[in-house]
mmCIF file of C-alpha atoms in Angstrom:
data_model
loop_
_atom_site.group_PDB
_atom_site.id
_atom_site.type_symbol
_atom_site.label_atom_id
_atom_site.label_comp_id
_atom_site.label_asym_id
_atom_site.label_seq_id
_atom_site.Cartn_x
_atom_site.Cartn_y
_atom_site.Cartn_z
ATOM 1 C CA UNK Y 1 -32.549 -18.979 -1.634
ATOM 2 C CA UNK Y 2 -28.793 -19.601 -0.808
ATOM 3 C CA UNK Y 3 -27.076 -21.762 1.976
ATOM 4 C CA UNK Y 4 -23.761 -21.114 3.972
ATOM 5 C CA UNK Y 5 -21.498 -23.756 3.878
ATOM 6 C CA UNK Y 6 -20.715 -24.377 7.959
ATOM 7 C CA UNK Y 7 -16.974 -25.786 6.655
ATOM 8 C CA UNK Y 8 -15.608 -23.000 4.348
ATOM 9 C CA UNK Y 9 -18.153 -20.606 4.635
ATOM 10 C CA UNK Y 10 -18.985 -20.190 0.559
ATOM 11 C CA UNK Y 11 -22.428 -18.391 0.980
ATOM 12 C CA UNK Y 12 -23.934 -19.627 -2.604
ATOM 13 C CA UNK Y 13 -24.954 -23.340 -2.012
ATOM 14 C CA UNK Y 14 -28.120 -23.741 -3.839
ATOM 15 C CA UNK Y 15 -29.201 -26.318 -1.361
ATOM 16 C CA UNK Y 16 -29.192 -26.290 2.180
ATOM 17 C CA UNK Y 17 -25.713 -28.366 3.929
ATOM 18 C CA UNK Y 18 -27.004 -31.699 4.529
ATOM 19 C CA UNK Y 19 -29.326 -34.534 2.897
ATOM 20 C CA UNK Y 20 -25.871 -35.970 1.118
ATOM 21 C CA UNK Y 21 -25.356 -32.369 -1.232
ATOM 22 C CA UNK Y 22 -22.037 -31.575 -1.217
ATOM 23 C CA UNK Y 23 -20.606 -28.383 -1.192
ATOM 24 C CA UNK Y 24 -18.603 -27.435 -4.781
ATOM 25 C CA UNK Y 25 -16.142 -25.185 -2.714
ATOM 26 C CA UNK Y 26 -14.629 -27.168 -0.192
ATOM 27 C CA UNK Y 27 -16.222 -30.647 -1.589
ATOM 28 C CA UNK Y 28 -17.439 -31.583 2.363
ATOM 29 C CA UNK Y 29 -20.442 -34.157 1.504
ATOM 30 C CA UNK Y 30 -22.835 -33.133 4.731
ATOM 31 C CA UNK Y 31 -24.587 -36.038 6.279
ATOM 32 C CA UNK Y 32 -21.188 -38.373 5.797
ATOM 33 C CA UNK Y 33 -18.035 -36.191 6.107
ATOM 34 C CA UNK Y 34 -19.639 -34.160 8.795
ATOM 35 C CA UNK Y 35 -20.980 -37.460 10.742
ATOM 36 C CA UNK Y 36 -17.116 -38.329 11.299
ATOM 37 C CA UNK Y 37 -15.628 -34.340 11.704
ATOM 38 C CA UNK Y 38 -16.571 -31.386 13.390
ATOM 39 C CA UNK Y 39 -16.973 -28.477 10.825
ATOM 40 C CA UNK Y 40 -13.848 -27.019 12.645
ATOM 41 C CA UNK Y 41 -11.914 -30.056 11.948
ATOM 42 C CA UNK Y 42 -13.314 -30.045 8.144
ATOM 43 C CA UNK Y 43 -12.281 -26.830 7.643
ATOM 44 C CA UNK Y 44 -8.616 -27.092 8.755
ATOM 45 C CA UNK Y 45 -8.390 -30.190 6.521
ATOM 46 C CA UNK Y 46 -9.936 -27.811 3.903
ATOM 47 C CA UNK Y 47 -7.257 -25.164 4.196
ATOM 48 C CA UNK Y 48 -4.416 -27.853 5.209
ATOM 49 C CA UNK Y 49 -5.092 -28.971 1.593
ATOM 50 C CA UNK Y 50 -4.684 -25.838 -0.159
ATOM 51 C CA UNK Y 51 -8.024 -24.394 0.241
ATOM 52 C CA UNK Y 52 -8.082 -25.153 -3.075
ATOM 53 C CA UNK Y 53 -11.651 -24.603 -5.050
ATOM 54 C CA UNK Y 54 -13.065 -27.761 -5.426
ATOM 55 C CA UNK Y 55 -15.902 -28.536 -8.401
ATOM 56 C CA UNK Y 56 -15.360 -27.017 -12.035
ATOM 57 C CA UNK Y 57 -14.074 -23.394 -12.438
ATOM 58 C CA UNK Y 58 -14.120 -21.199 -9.099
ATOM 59 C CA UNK Y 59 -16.402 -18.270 -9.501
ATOM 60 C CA UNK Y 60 -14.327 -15.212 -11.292
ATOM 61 C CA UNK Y 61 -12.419 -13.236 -8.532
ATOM 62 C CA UNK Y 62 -13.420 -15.813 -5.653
ATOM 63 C CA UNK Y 63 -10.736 -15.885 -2.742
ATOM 64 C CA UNK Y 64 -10.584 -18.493 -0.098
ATOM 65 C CA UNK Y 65 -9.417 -16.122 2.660
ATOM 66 C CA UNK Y 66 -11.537 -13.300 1.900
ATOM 67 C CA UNK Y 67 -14.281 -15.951 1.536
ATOM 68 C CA UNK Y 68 -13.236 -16.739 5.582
ATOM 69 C CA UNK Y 69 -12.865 -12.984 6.268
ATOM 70 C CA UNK Y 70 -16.124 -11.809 5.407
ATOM 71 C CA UNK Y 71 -17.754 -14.833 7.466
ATOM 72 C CA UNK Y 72 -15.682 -13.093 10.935
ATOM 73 C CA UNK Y 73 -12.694 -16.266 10.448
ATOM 74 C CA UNK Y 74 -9.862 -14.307 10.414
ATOM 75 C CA UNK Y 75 -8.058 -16.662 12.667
ATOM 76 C CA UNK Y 76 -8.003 -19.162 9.567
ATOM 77 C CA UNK Y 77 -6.296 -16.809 7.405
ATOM 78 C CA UNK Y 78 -2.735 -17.455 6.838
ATOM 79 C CA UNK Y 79 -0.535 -14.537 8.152
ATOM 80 C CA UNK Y 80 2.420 -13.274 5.776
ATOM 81 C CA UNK Y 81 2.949 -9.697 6.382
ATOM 82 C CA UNK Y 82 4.791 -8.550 9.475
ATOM 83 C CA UNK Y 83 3.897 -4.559 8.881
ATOM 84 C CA UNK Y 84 1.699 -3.314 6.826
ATOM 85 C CA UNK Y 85 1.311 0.736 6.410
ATOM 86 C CA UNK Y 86 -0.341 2.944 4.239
ATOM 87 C CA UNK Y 87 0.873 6.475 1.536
ATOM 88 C CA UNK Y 88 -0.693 8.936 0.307
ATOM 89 C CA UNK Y 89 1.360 11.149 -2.362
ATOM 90 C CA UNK Y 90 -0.092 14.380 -1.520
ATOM 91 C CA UNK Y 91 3.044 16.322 -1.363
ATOM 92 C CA UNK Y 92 3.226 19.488 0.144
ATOM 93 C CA UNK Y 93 6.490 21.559 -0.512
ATOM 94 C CA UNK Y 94 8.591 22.558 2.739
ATOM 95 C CA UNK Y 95 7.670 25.873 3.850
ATOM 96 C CA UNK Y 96 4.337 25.674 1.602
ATOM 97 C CA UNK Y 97 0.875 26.376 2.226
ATOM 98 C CA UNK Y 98 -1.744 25.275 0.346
ATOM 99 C CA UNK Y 99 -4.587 27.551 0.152
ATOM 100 C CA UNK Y 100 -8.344 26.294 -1.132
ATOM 101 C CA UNK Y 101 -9.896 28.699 -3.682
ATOM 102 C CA UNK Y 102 -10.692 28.738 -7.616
ATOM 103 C CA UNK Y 103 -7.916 26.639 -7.853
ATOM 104 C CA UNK Y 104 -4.861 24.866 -5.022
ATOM 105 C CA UNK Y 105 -2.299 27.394 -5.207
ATOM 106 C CA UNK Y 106 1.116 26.514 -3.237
ATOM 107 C CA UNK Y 107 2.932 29.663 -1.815
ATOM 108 C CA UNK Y 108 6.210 29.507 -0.885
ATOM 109 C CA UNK Y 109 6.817 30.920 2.771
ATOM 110 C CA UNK Y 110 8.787 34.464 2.815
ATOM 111 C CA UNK J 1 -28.601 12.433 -13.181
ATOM 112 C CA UNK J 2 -26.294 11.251 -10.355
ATOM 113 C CA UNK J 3 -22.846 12.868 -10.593
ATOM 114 C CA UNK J 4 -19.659 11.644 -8.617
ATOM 115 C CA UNK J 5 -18.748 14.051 -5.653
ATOM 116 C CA UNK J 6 -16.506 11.866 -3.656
ATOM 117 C CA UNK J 7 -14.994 8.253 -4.863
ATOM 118 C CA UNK J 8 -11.946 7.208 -2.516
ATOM 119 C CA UNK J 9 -9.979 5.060 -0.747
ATOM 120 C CA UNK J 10 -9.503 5.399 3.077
ATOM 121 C CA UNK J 11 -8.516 2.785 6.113
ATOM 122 C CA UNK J 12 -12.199 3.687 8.016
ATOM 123 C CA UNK J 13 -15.216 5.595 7.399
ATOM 124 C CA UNK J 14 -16.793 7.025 10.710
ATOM 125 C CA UNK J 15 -20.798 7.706 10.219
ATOM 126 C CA UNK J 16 -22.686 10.002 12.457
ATOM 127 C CA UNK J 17 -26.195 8.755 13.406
ATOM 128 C CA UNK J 18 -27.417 11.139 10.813
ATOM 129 C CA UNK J 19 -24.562 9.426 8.537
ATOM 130 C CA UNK J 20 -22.435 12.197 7.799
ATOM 131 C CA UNK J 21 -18.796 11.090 6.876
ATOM 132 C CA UNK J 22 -15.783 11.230 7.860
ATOM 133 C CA UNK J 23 -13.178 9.920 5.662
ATOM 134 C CA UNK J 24 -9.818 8.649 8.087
ATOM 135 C CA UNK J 25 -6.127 7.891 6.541
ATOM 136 C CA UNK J 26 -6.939 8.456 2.417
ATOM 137 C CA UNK J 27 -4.309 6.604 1.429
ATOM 138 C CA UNK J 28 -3.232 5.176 -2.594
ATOM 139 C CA UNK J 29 0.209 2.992 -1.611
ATOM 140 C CA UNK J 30 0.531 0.426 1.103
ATOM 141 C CA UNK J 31 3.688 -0.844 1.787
ATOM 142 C CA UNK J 32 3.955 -4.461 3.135
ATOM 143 C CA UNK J 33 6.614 -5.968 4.984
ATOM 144 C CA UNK J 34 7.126 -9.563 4.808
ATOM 145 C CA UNK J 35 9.657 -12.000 5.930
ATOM 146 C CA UNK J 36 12.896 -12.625 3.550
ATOM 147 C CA UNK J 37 12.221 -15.892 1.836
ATOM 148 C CA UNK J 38 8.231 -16.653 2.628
ATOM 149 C CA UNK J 39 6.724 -16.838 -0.527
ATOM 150 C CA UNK J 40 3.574 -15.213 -1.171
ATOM 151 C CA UNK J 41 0.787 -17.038 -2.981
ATOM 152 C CA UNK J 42 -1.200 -15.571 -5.898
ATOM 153 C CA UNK J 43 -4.566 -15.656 -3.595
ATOM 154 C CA UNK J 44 -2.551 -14.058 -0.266
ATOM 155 C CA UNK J 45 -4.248 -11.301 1.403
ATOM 156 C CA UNK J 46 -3.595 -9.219 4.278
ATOM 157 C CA UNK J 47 -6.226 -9.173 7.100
ATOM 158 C CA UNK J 48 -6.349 -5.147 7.003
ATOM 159 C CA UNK J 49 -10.063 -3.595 6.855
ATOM 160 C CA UNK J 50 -10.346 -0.603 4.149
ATOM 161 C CA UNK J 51 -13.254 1.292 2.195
ATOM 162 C CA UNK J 52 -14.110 2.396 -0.827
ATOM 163 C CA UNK J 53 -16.168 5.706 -0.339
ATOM 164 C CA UNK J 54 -18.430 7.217 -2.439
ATOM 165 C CA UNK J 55 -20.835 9.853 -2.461
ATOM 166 C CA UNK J 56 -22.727 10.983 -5.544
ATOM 167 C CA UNK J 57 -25.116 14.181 -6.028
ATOM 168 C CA UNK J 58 -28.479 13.609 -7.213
ATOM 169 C CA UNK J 59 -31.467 15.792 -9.028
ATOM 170 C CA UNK J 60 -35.086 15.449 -8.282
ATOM 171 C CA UNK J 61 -36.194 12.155 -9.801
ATOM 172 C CA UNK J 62 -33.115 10.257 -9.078
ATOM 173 C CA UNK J 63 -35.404 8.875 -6.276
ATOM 174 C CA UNK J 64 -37.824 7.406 -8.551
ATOM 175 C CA UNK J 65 -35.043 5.109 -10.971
ATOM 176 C CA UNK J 66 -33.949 2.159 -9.397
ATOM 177 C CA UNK J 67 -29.416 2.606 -10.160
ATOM 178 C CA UNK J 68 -26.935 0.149 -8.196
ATOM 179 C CA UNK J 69 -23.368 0.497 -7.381
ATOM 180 C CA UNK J 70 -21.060 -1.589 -8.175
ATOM 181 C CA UNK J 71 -17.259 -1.730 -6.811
ATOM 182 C CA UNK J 72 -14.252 -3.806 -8.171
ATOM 183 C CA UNK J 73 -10.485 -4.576 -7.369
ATOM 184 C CA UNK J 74 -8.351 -5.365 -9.934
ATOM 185 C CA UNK J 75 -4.653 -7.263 -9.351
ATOM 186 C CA UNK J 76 -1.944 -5.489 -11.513
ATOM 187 C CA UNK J 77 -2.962 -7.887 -14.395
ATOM 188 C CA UNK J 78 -5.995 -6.563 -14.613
ATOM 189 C CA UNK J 79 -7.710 -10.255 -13.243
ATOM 190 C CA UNK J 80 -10.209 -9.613 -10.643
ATOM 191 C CA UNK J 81 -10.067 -9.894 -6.780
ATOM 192 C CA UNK J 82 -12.310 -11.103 -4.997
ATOM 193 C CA UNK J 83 -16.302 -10.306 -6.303
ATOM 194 C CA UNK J 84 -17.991 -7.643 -7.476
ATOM 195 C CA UNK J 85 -19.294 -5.963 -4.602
ATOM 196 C CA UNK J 86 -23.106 -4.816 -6.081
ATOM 197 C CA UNK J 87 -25.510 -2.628 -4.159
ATOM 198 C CA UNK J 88 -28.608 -0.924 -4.872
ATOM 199 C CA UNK J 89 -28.385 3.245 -4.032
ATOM 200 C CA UNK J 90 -31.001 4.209 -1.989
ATOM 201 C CA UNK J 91 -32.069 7.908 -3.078
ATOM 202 C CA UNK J 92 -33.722 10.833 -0.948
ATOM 203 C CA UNK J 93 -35.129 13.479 -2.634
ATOM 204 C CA UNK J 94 -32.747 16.665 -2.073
ATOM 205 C CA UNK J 95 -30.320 14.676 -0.383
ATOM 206 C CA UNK J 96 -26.617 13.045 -1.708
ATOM 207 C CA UNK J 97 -26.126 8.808 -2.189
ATOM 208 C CA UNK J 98 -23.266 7.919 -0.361
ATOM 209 C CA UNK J 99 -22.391 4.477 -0.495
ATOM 210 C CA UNK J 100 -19.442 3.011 2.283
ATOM 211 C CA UNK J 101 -18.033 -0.341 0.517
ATOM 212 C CA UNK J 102 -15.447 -2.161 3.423
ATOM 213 C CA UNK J 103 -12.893 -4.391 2.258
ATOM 214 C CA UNK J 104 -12.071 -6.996 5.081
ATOM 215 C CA UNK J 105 -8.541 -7.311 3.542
ATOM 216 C CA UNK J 106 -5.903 -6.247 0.838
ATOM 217 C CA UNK J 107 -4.711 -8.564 -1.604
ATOM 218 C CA UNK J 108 -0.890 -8.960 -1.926
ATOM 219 C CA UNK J 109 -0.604 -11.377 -4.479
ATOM 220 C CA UNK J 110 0.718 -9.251 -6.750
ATOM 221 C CA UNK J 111 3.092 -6.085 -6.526
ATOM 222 C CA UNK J 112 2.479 -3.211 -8.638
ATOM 223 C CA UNK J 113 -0.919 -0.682 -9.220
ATOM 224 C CA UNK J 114 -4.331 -2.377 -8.442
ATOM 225 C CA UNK J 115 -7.492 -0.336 -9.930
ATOM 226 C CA UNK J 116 -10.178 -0.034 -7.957
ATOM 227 C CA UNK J 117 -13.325 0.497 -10.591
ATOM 228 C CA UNK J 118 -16.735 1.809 -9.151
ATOM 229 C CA UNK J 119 -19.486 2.550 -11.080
ATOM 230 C CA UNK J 120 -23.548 2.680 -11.203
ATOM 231 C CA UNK J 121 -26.124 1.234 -13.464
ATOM 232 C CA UNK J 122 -29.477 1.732 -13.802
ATOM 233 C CA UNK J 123 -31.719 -0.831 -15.602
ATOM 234 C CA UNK J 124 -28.179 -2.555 -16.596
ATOM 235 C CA UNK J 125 -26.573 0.635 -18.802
ATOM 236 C CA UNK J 126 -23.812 2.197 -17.093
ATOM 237 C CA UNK J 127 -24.984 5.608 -15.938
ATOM 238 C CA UNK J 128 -21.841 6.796 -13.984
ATOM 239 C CA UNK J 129 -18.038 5.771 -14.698
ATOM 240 C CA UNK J 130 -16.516 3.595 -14.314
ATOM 241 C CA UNK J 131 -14.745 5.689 -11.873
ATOM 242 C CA UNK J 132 -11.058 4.205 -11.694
ATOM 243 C CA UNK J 133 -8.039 4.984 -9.489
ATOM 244 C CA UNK J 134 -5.004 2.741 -8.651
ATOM 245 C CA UNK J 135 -3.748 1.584 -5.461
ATOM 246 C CA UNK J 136 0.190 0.672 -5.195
ATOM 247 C CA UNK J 137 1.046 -2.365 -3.300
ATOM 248 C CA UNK J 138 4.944 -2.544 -2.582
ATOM 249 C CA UNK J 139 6.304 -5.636 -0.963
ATOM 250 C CA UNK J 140 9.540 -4.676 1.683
ATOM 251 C CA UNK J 141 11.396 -7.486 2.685
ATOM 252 C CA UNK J 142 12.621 -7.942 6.105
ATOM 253 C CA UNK J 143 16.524 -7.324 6.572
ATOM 254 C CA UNK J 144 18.087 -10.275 8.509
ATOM 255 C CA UNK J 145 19.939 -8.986 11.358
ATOM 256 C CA UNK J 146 23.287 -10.211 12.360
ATOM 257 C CA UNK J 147 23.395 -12.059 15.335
#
């Protein structure tokens, strides 16, 4: 069985988030931080900080914000792109038609 | 044996009830824009959902063996984003595994090709792939504009 930390949201706590564990992610000791901060307000301090792993080596790939994503808080993720748009590189030549058969043939139009 | 019919990259997957695909905006670039001088971390992301679609054909007894899927994201240095995302395939007799994996975000950390890696085991031993295609991330920055 694995726990959800309520602050930054890592999903592998072996122990459920209170009785004085604290969580290795975000270091939030539940039953004392959380008696003087909302999880809200623990969570900005989190991410104010760096939102920086906190005990021993992070698990291999893990990602703060995608960590927040995945638990719906995409209002905590910092925004740095102002457009964002996506390519393909299928090219079709001008005037070209590609027909489907034993193999994609381009034709040049008459 | 499974064998790899579809393994791609598109913005949204649209199921039917009787999940049939349909794969919208394939796409292997994405072009950010960002502002002149903001620097962007190692761990950045942008909040853009994606999916890596798969479908795979099977042969009677496929839905007897027990084979997971597994999907990775690699930065340009090969060091891995985010986790693995690990699923177990659930086989019909007769019928093709698709598998819909959704990204809730791009990375951006790094510009240059990302590999996305998919692949399926069965009782740990590779059985299919690893499947591998590359994604191009290109960073634009945002011309100031005189006054």
């Amino acid at each position: 069985m694995r726990y959800r930390c309520p602050v930054c949201m890592y999903s592998q706590l072996p122990y459920p988030p209170h009785d004085y564990h604290i969580c290795p992610c975000c270091s939030t000791e539940f039953g004392n931080d959380d008696a003087n901060f909302s999880y809200k307000q623990l969570r900005e301090m989190w991410i104010a900080g760096g939102a920086n792993w906190f005990f021993g080596r992070a698990p291999e790939g893990w990602n703060p914000w995608m960590q927040l994503l995945k638990a719906g808080l995409s209002a905590y993720v910092p925004r740095l792109v102002l457009d964002l748009r996506v390519q393909s590189n299928v090219i079709v030549k001008p005037g070209g038609i590609i027909y489907s058969g034993p193999e994609f043939i381009v034709r040049p139009a008459a | 044996m499974l064998k790899t019919y579809v393994c791609a990259a598109c913005e949204k997957v649209i199921l039917t009830a009787d999940n049939v695909a349909s794969l919208i905006s394939l796409f292997n670039k994405i072009i950010i824009t960002a502002p002149p001088e903001a620097e962007v971390p190692k761990n950045a992301v942008a909040p853009k959902e994606w999916a890596i679609f798969s479908i795979f054909d099977t042969e009677p007894g496929d839905e007897l063996k027990e084979y997971t899927h597994f999907a990775q994201i690699l930065y340009p240095d090969q060091s891995q984003f985010s986790e693995i995302a690990k699923s177990k395939l659930r086989i019909e007799l007769n019928k093709r595994a698709q598998v819909n994996v959704q990204v809730p975000a791009f990375p951006i950390g790094q510009v240059g090709n990302y590999t996305v890696r998919v692949w399926i085991e069965e009782n740990q031993r590779t059985v299919v792939g690893p499947i591998e295609f590359k994604i191009e991330l290109e960073i634009i920055r945002q011309v100031h504009k005189a006054p």
